[in-house]
Amino acid sequence: MTNCVLCKDNLKPEEGEIIWRGDDCRVILVNDPDLPGFCRVVWNRHVAEMTDLTHGERDHLMNLVFAVEEAIRHVMHPDKVNIATLGNMVPHIHWHVIPRFKDDAFFPGSAWSKKTQETHEGKLAMREEQALQLPDTIRAIIANLY
Amino acid sequence: MTNCVLCKDNLKPEEGEIIWRGDDCRVILVNDPDLPGFCRVVWNRHVAEMTDLTHGERDHLMNLVFAVEEAIRHVMHPDKVNIATLGNMVPHIHWHVIPRFKDDAFFPGSAWSKKTQETHEGKLAMREEQALQLPDTIRAIIANLY
């Protein structure tokens, strides 16, 4: 759709980087200063809901989402992983996969909740450093899937 | 775990009702006055992350999540469905499956975002009435899965 930002796929460098691309999906490492390691798995075609996909397409997408979770756990050692597909503003299927830490800006709320605290700068810098390993780790885990 | 509310499974009637129960999962119709039709799919065993499950267990759980989405779309005709597993407060796998409407209390934010508006009472009452069809519809769709 011409007015859908996820159809256009012209990600600005300051928003993040595409770290893997397949025929059906792409994986983005999001640049979120409060939540280093935040990733998105985007379905390439303009589809609004998971149940608009075939069962095979759903499986494929969820395998990628869980591959990203696996990489995030391996690289970032988060206290929790959050996974969500909302799409209220952009009704084009995209999954958020977010490493969460007890000292992150929104914990224990959702990443869309009110900010509750400031994370120590050194901790944030360390996590940004760790997140640099995510692209290679995600690509390796996805390569092993198929 | 003894201190986990989702292990105890003593749902109070004012919190919602269990509408389907299997060996591994249960489905709850949540009583949320702002979001009629809000459902949860809970993994029965105490497990924190999706990647702690086997691939077969993940597929089973996601099939149930998408069965609930299918029922919600059929019964409630929402503008969007939101699906999320967070677990920051209760690290025991549970998926939220939420029908969202452009005039609901939190739209276009997440169900955990700040309230943005009041929904017309008549609309809310109509959606609560529709949600009464969810238990039977969800059970019928799950019965067809296996």
PDB file of N, CA, C and O in Angstrom, chain B residues 67 99 140:
ATOM      1  N   ALA B  67      -6.021 -19.503  17.060  1.00  0.00           N
ATOM      2  CA  ALA B  67      -7.427 -19.932  17.115  1.00  0.00           C
ATOM      3  C   ALA B  67      -8.250 -18.877  17.864  1.00  0.00           C
ATOM      4  O   ALA B  67      -9.375 -18.539  17.461  1.00  0.00           O
ATOM      5  N   PRO B  99      -8.938  -7.780  21.142  1.00  0.00           N
ATOM      6  CA  PRO B  99      -9.608  -7.057  20.062  1.00  0.00           C
ATOM      7  C   PRO B  99      -9.496  -5.557  20.326  1.00  0.00           C
ATOM      8  O   PRO B  99      -9.787  -5.095  21.432  1.00  0.00           O
ATOM      9  N   ALA B 140     -15.138 -24.271  19.702  1.00  0.00           N
ATOM     10  CA  ALA B 140     -15.407 -24.930  18.417  1.00  0.00           C
ATOM     11  C   ALA B 140     -14.184 -24.867  17.498  1.00  0.00           C
ATOM     12  O   ALA B 140     -13.845 -25.868  16.849  1.00  0.00           O
TER      13      ALA B 140
END
